[in-house]
Structure formats: structure tokens, C-alpha cells
Amino acid sequence: MPTVIQVARLKERIRDIADFPKKGIVFKDITTLIKDAECLKLVCDLFAEEAAKFDVDVVIGVESRGFIFAPIVASCLGVGFVPVRKKGKLPHKIVSVSYNLEYGKDSLEVHKDAISKGDRVLVIDDVLATGGTSSAVARLVEKLGGKVEAFGFLIDLTFLKGRAKLKKYPVFSLIQY
Amino acid sequence: MPTVIQVARLKERIRDIADFPKKGIVFKDITTLIKDAECLKLVCDLFAEEAAKFDVDVVIGVESRGFIFAPIVASCLGVGFVPVRKKGKLPHKIVSVSYNLEYGKDSLEVHKDAISKGDRVLVIDDVLATGGTSSAVARLVEKLGGKVEAFGFLIDLTFLKGRAKLKKYPVFSLIQY
């Protein structure tokens, strides 16, 4: 786990943006964090350290910001990377799950042959908010007979209680708000 | 540069998808490549080796598939990563360029404070096709006073002559078709 000093260093580089994507929401902007070479390196090292506690066959990243960290984690663990994408982006046979947004629905897709029965999966994403996206990813993995070993996040917005939605799974995060 | 054997190993894992995203186009599906742990590692190593030939301050990746490789390259070079995103995704002050698609236009954005005057930039993406996206990225960088040191691609679809559009810049690619 990151030390108090490491967490403080990372938080110092995360920028609060008021009213994005809409009025009343304070968005945690990580572009300022990953632009800082030392912080990017630290995030990669910390993710790799936490991820190494799990025995997995593949790392999943969720489009788009999950793609920034998940392949690095996969590469560190010496396993492959599987992208979960938004509707219509993947070219081969897919499985799909829909999930609720505040208004309406959206769906996530993964290639059918990307996860095999029994595969142990680590899911990496940038932010855990309400957990809606992450639980949709778990359903995708399980539809294909895979097993979610753990979820790993850069940031856990604990006040949104996303962990409650993922209580069946181990969850780690590097930074909490 | 990759050896003939390395290129053959990578090409073996790239899947051709007929008629995606539309009739008549053969799409190069890299999900099968990056799912393979050894190939993912090899791609990372080869990117890092080529990228190390350039002296840069920052690595740019283009949403979404560019995000898979660019942060790894940035991390290997010990510099920061800057995302170029589609319209409306970045939360802070942005600069924008529009570029032509086959039908209509699209635009790309980067945070104004992500590139400083004089910054030397390496742009990493998965595929060089016609070069339209890449030259739009170059215009973004130059609007902010940065200098594109080089473009690096996993795949160059040479028959689409994207290099001609980028002839002002050094361009490398790991695999050519």
C-alpha cells in the first residue's frame, strides 16, 4: 500500500474541476498527475505492487481511462491485456452487458474469445465511483466463465460507496477521497 | 528495429476482420496480440527501444487505442503522459483542432496546460492509416508551441500512404503491411 507521503504526493497532482461533467459534481482530473513523470512512475509501481498480490491470467482495462493503467499492470505481471469497450468498437464476436446510468442505459462489450472458462481476471480502472461500470465488467467476465480475482483503482471516491456494489470481490485503491 | 522473426511473431497474433468498420475494409484487430503476454511484453520492449532514440519531454497518446501503448512508453522513457481526447472529454481549458473524416469532420482536444512552449513531444498510436489523426495531433502540439520530435506506431498500413502526410516528422513503426 502507498505510504501517507506517497498518497499526499499523488493527491497534490490531482486537480479538482468544479461542475464537470455537470453542475454540482467535482471531477478529479488525473491528467495533471500522469503528466508528471515521477507521479506516473509511482502510480505504475504502486499498481504493480498491489496487483502482484493476486494470481491472475489476464488484466482487463475499461475504455478509455482504464486503458492508461491496465496494460502497464498486465505487462508488470507478465500476463495479457484485454480491453472492455463501449458499444460497437470491438470488431469480432462480442458479449455485451447493459448497465444503468443516471439517465438511461449504456453498454459494455468484450470479445467472446478474450476470456476463457476459468480465467482469473484483475480489473483495473482509474476511478471507483458508484461501482456501476465495475459490476457490469464483472458480469461480462462471469458470462464468459471467468473469475474476477480483484478490482484495482487509482482513486476510490468512498463517499459514493462503490465498494458496497463490489462486496463479492477484493478491491484495492491507491488513493481515497 | 524488430527482427524479421519478431515481426512474424507479432503478425501471427494480429487478426484480420473483413468488412469492419464497414464493407470493403480489412480491419487489423490487435486485441489478439495484446492478450498474448509475450507479445504484449515484446511490443512494449520494442516501442521503448525505438522511443529511446528521441530526446523528449512528454509522450502523447490518442484516445482510445493510443492509450494502451503511450503510457508504457512514457513510463519507460521516464517522462509524463498527455492524453489527446475526443471532443468534450477533457475537463479543463483545451485547445481543439478539427480534421476531415471520410464523411464529415471530427475534432481532437488537449489541455492547454498539458504542453508548454518548447516541449519536445513523442506521439504514440496503434495504427498509421491515412495520417489524418496524426497530423491533427501535430497541429494541436504546435498550437501550444510544442515540437513533435517523432511519431511512433505499432502498425503502418503503408498502402494508405500516411507517412506522406507526416513527411515533416520522423516516423517509426514496428510492423508494416
Coordinates of C-alpha atoms in Angstrom, one line a residue:
Chain A
M1 CA 0.0 0.0 0.0
P2 CA 1.2 3.6 -0.7
T3 CA 2.6 5.4 2.3
V4 CA 1.0 8.6 3.6
I5 CA 3.7 10.6 2.0
Q6 CA 3.2 8.9 -1.4
V7 CA -0.6 9.4 -1.2
A8 CA 0.0 13.1 -0.4
R9 CA 2.4 13.5 -3.3
L10 CA -0.2 12.0 -5.7
K11 CA -3.1 14.0 -4.3
E12 CA -1.1 17.2 -4.8
R13 CA -1.1 16.5 -8.5
I14 CA -4.8 15.6 -8.9
R15 CA -6.8 18.7 -10.0
D16 CA -10.4 19.4 -8.8
I17 CA -12.7 20.6 -11.5
A18 CA -15.9 22.1 -10.3
D19 CA -19.2 21.3 -12.2
F20 CA -17.8 18.7 -14.6
P21 CA -19.3 16.8 -16.3
K22 CA -22.2 18.7 -14.9
K23 CA -23.3 21.2 -12.2
G24 CA -22.6 20.1 -8.7
I25 CA -20.0 17.4 -9.4
V26 CA -16.3 17.9 -8.5
F27 CA -14.3 16.0 -11.1
K28 CA -11.0 14.5 -10.1
D29 CA -8.7 15.4 -13.1
I30 CA -5.8 12.9 -13.3
T31 CA -4.2 14.4 -16.4
T32 CA -2.1 16.6 -14.2
L33 CA -0.9 13.5 -12.3
I34 CA 0.1 11.4 -15.2
K35 CA 1.8 14.3 -16.9
D36 CA 4.2 14.4 -14.0
A37 CA 6.9 11.8 -14.8
E38 CA 7.7 10.9 -11.2
C39 CA 4.0 10.5 -10.3
L40 CA 3.3 8.4 -13.4
K41 CA 6.2 6.1 -12.4
L42 CA 5.0 6.0 -8.8
V43 CA 1.5 5.1 -9.8
C44 CA 2.8 2.3 -12.1
D45 CA 5.0 0.9 -9.3
L46 CA 2.2 1.0 -6.7
F47 CA -0.3 -0.6 -9.0
A48 CA 2.2 -3.4 -9.8
E49 CA 3.0 -3.9 -6.1
E50 CA -0.7 -4.3 -5.2
A51 CA -1.6 -6.3 -8.3
A52 CA 1.2 -8.8 -7.6
K53 CA -0.7 -10.0 -4.5
F54 CA -3.2 -11.7 -6.8
D55 CA -2.6 -14.7 -9.1
V56 CA -4.2 -13.8 -12.4
D57 CA -4.2 -14.9 -16.0
V58 CA -5.3 -11.6 -17.6
V59 CA -5.8 -7.9 -16.8
I60 CA -8.9 -6.0 -18.0
G61 CA -9.0 -2.3 -18.6
V62 CA -12.1 -0.3 -19.3
E63 CA -12.3 2.2 -22.1
S64 CA -10.9 4.9 -22.1
R65 CA -9.0 5.9 -18.9
G66 CA -8.7 2.3 -17.8
F67 CA -6.5 1.8 -20.9
I68 CA -3.9 4.1 -19.4
F69 CA -3.1 1.9 -16.4
A70 CA -4.2 -1.7 -17.1
P71 CA -1.7 -2.6 -19.9
I72 CA 1.2 -1.4 -17.6
V73 CA -0.1 -3.6 -14.9
A74 CA -0.5 -6.5 -17.3
S75 CA 3.0 -6.0 -18.6
C76 CA 4.4 -5.9 -15.0
L77 CA 2.6 -9.1 -14.0
G78 CA 3.7 -10.8 -17.3
V79 CA 0.1 -11.5 -18.4
G80 CA -2.0 -10.3 -21.3
F81 CA -4.3 -7.3 -21.5
V82 CA -8.0 -7.4 -22.5
P83 CA -9.9 -4.2 -23.4
V84 CA -13.6 -3.8 -22.4
R85 CA -15.0 -1.3 -24.7
K86 CA -18.1 0.8 -25.4
K87 CA -20.7 -0.4 -27.8
G88 CA -19.7 -1.1 -31.4
K89 CA -15.9 -0.6 -31.0
L90 CA -14.8 -4.2 -30.9
P91 CA -14.6 -5.9 -34.4
H92 CA -15.1 -9.6 -33.6
K93 CA -17.8 -11.6 -31.8
I94 CA -18.7 -10.0 -28.5
V95 CA -20.7 -10.4 -25.4
S96 CA -22.4 -7.4 -24.0
V97 CA -24.0 -6.1 -20.8
S98 CA -26.1 -3.1 -20.3
Y99 CA -25.9 -1.0 -17.1
N100 CA -27.8 1.9 -15.7
L101 CA -26.6 5.5 -16.0
E102 CA -28.2 8.3 -14.1
Y103 CA -30.4 8.9 -17.1
G104 CA -30.8 5.9 -19.4
K105 CA -28.6 3.0 -20.1
D106 CA -25.2 2.2 -21.7
S107 CA -23.5 -1.0 -22.6
L108 CA -20.0 -2.5 -22.4
E109 CA -18.6 -5.2 -24.6
V110 CA -15.7 -7.7 -24.6
H111 CA -14.6 -10.2 -27.3
K112 CA -16.1 -13.6 -26.7
D113 CA -12.7 -15.3 -27.1
A114 CA -10.9 -12.8 -24.9
I115 CA -11.7 -14.6 -21.6
S116 CA -11.7 -18.4 -21.4
K117 CA -13.6 -20.5 -18.8
G118 CA -11.7 -20.5 -15.6
D119 CA -9.5 -17.4 -16.4
R120 CA -8.6 -15.4 -13.3
V121 CA -9.1 -11.7 -14.0
L122 CA -7.8 -8.5 -12.5
V123 CA -9.9 -5.4 -13.5
I124 CA -8.1 -2.1 -13.4
D125 CA -9.7 1.3 -13.8
D126 CA -9.0 4.9 -12.9
V127 CA -11.9 5.7 -10.6
L128 CA -14.3 3.8 -8.4
A129 CA -17.4 5.9 -8.1
T130 CA -20.8 4.2 -7.7
G131 CA -19.5 0.9 -8.9
G132 CA -22.0 0.6 -11.8
T133 CA -19.3 0.2 -14.5
S134 CA -17.3 -2.2 -12.5
S135 CA -20.1 -4.5 -11.6
A136 CA -21.1 -4.5 -15.3
V137 CA -17.5 -5.7 -16.1
A138 CA -17.8 -8.4 -13.5
R139 CA -20.9 -9.6 -15.2
L140 CA -19.2 -9.7 -18.6
V141 CA -16.3 -11.7 -17.2
E142 CA -18.7 -14.2 -15.5
K143 CA -20.8 -14.6 -18.6
L144 CA -17.7 -16.0 -20.3
G145 CA -16.9 -18.3 -17.3
G146 CA -14.0 -16.2 -16.0
K147 CA -13.5 -15.3 -12.3
V148 CA -12.8 -11.8 -11.1
E149 CA -9.9 -12.1 -8.7
A150 CA -9.9 -8.4 -7.8
F151 CA -10.6 -4.8 -8.8
G152 CA -7.9 -2.2 -8.6
F153 CA -8.5 1.5 -8.8
L154 CA -6.2 4.6 -8.8
I155 CA -8.9 6.5 -6.9
D156 CA -11.8 5.4 -4.7
L157 CA -14.5 8.1 -4.2
T158 CA -15.5 6.4 -0.9
F159 CA -18.5 8.7 -0.3
L160 CA -20.2 7.1 -3.4
K161 CA -20.0 3.7 -1.7
G162 CA -18.9 1.8 -4.9
R163 CA -17.3 -0.9 -2.7
A164 CA -20.7 -2.0 -1.5
K165 CA -21.7 -2.9 -5.0
L166 CA -18.5 -4.9 -5.4
K167 CA -18.6 -6.6 -2.0
K168 CA -18.2 -10.1 -3.5
Y169 CA -14.7 -9.2 -4.7
P170 CA -11.4 -8.0 -3.3
V171 CA -11.0 -4.3 -4.1
F172 CA -7.9 -2.2 -3.7
S173 CA -7.3 1.5 -4.4
L174 CA -4.2 3.7 -4.3
I175 CA -5.9 6.9 -3.2
Q176 CA -9.1 7.5 -1.3
Y177 CA -11.3 10.6 -1.0
Chain B
M1 CA 14.0 -2.2 -35.0
P2 CA 12.2 -5.5 -34.6
T3 CA 13.9 -8.5 -36.3
V4 CA 12.1 -10.4 -39.1
I5 CA 11.3 -13.2 -36.6
Q6 CA 9.8 -10.7 -34.1
V7 CA 7.7 -9.1 -36.7
A8 CA 6.5 -12.5 -37.9
R9 CA 5.6 -13.5 -34.3
L10 CA 3.6 -10.2 -33.8
K11 CA 1.8 -10.5 -37.2
E12 CA 0.8 -14.1 -36.3
R13 CA -1.2 -12.6 -33.4
I14 CA -2.9 -9.8 -35.4
R15 CA -6.4 -10.8 -36.6
D16 CA -7.8 -9.7 -39.9
I17 CA -11.5 -8.7 -39.7
A18 CA -13.2 -8.4 -43.0
D19 CA -15.7 -5.5 -43.6
F20 CA -15.1 -3.7 -40.3
P21 CA -15.9 -0.9 -39.5
K22 CA -17.5 -1.0 -43.0
K23 CA -17.8 -3.1 -46.2
G24 CA -14.5 -3.4 -48.0
I25 CA -12.2 -2.6 -45.2
V26 CA -10.0 -5.3 -43.6
F27 CA -9.5 -4.2 -40.0
K28 CA -6.3 -5.2 -38.2
D29 CA -7.5 -6.4 -34.8
I30 CA -4.8 -6.1 -32.2
T31 CA -6.8 -7.4 -29.2
T32 CA -5.5 -10.9 -30.0
L33 CA -1.9 -9.5 -29.9
I34 CA -2.1 -7.7 -26.6
K35 CA -3.9 -10.5 -25.0
D36 CA -0.8 -12.6 -25.5
A37 CA 1.5 -11.9 -22.6
E38 CA 4.7 -12.5 -24.5
C39 CA 3.6 -10.3 -27.4
L40 CA 2.5 -7.5 -25.2
K41 CA 5.9 -7.6 -23.5
L42 CA 7.6 -7.7 -26.8
V43 CA 5.6 -4.7 -28.2
C44 CA 6.4 -2.7 -25.0
D45 CA 10.1 -3.5 -25.3
L46 CA 10.3 -2.7 -29.0
F47 CA 8.4 0.6 -28.5
A48 CA 10.7 1.6 -25.6
E49 CA 13.8 0.7 -27.7
E50 CA 12.7 2.9 -30.7
A51 CA 11.4 5.7 -28.5
A52 CA 14.7 5.9 -26.6
K53 CA 16.3 7.2 -29.8
F54 CA 14.5 10.5 -29.3
D55 CA 15.0 13.1 -26.6
V56 CA 11.5 14.0 -25.5
D57 CA 9.8 15.8 -22.6
V58 CA 6.4 14.1 -22.9
V59 CA 4.6 11.3 -24.7
I60 CA 1.2 11.8 -26.2
G61 CA -1.4 9.0 -26.7
V62 CA -4.5 9.4 -28.8
E63 CA -7.9 8.2 -27.5
S64 CA -8.6 5.3 -27.2
R65 CA -6.2 2.7 -28.5
G66 CA -3.2 5.0 -28.3
F67 CA -3.8 5.0 -24.5
I68 CA -2.8 1.3 -24.5
F69 CA 0.8 1.9 -25.5
A70 CA 1.7 5.6 -24.9
P71 CA 1.8 5.5 -21.1
I72 CA 4.0 2.4 -21.1
V73 CA 6.4 4.3 -23.5
A74 CA 6.3 7.4 -21.3
S75 CA 7.0 5.3 -18.2
C76 CA 9.9 3.6 -19.9
L77 CA 11.4 6.9 -21.0
G78 CA 10.9 8.5 -17.6
V79 CA 8.6 11.3 -18.9
G80 CA 5.0 12.2 -18.4
F81 CA 2.0 11.1 -20.5
V82 CA -0.5 13.5 -22.1
P83 CA -3.8 12.3 -23.5
V84 CA -5.3 13.7 -26.6
R85 CA -9.0 13.1 -26.5
K86 CA -12.2 13.3 -28.5
K87 CA -14.5 16.3 -28.1
G88 CA -15.9 17.1 -24.7
K89 CA -13.9 14.6 -22.6
L90 CA -11.2 16.8 -21.1
P91 CA -12.4 18.8 -18.1
H92 CA -10.1 21.8 -18.1
K93 CA -9.2 24.5 -20.6
I94 CA -8.5 22.9 -24.0
V95 CA -7.3 23.7 -27.5
S96 CA -9.0 21.9 -30.3
V97 CA -8.4 21.0 -33.9
S98 CA -10.9 19.6 -36.4
Y99 CA -9.9 17.2 -39.1
N100 CA -11.7 15.6 -42.0
L101 CA -13.1 12.1 -41.9
E102 CA -14.4 10.3 -45.0
Y103 CA -17.8 11.8 -44.3
G104 CA -17.9 14.9 -42.2
K105 CA -15.5 16.2 -39.6
D106 CA -14.3 15.3 -36.1
S107 CA -12.2 17.1 -33.5
L108 CA -9.4 16.3 -31.1
E109 CA -8.6 18.2 -27.9
V110 CA -5.7 18.5 -25.5
H111 CA -5.5 20.5 -22.3
K112 CA -3.9 23.9 -22.8
D113 CA -1.5 23.5 -19.9
A114 CA -0.5 19.9 -21.0
I115 CA 2.1 21.1 -23.4
S116 CA 4.5 24.0 -22.7
K117 CA 6.3 26.1 -25.2
G118 CA 9.4 24.3 -26.4
D119 CA 8.2 20.8 -25.1
R120 CA 9.6 18.0 -27.3
V121 CA 6.8 15.5 -27.9
L122 CA 6.6 11.9 -29.0
V123 CA 3.2 10.8 -30.3
I124 CA 2.4 7.1 -30.0
D125 CA -0.6 5.5 -31.6
D126 CA -1.7 2.0 -32.6
V127 CA -2.2 2.4 -36.4
L128 CA -0.9 4.8 -39.0
A129 CA -3.6 4.8 -41.8
T130 CA -4.1 7.9 -43.9
G131 CA -2.3 10.1 -41.3
G132 CA -5.3 12.4 -40.8
T133 CA -5.5 11.9 -37.0
S134 CA -1.7 12.2 -36.6
S135 CA -1.4 15.4 -38.5
A136 CA -4.3 16.8 -36.4
V137 CA -2.3 15.9 -33.3
A138 CA 0.8 17.7 -34.7
R139 CA -1.3 20.8 -35.2
L140 CA -2.5 20.6 -31.6
V141 CA 1.1 20.3 -30.3
E142 CA 2.2 23.2 -32.5
K143 CA -0.7 25.4 -31.5
L144 CA 0.7 25.2 -27.9
G145 CA 4.3 25.9 -29.0
G146 CA 5.5 22.3 -28.7
K147 CA 7.6 20.4 -31.2
V148 CA 6.8 17.0 -32.4
E149 CA 10.0 15.0 -32.3
A150 CA 8.6 11.9 -33.7
F151 CA 5.6 9.7 -34.3
G152 CA 5.6 6.0 -33.3
F153 CA 3.1 3.4 -34.4
L154 CA 2.6 -0.3 -33.8
I155 CA 1.3 -0.8 -37.3
D156 CA 1.9 1.2 -40.5
L157 CA -0.7 0.5 -43.3
T158 CA 1.8 1.6 -45.9
F159 CA -0.6 1.3 -48.8
L160 CA -2.6 4.2 -47.3
K161 CA 0.5 6.5 -47.5
G162 CA 0.1 8.1 -44.1
R163 CA 3.8 8.9 -44.0
A164 CA 3.4 11.3 -46.9
K165 CA 1.1 13.4 -44.7
L166 CA 3.7 13.3 -41.9
K167 CA 6.8 13.9 -44.0
K168 CA 7.9 16.8 -41.8
Y169 CA 8.5 14.4 -38.9
P170 CA 10.5 11.3 -38.1
V171 CA 8.1 8.3 -38.1
F172 CA 8.8 4.8 -36.9
S173 CA 6.5 1.7 -36.9
L174 CA 7.1 -1.8 -35.5
I175 CA 5.0 -3.6 -38.1
Q176 CA 4.2 -2.8 -41.7
Y177 CA 1.5 -4.0 -44.1

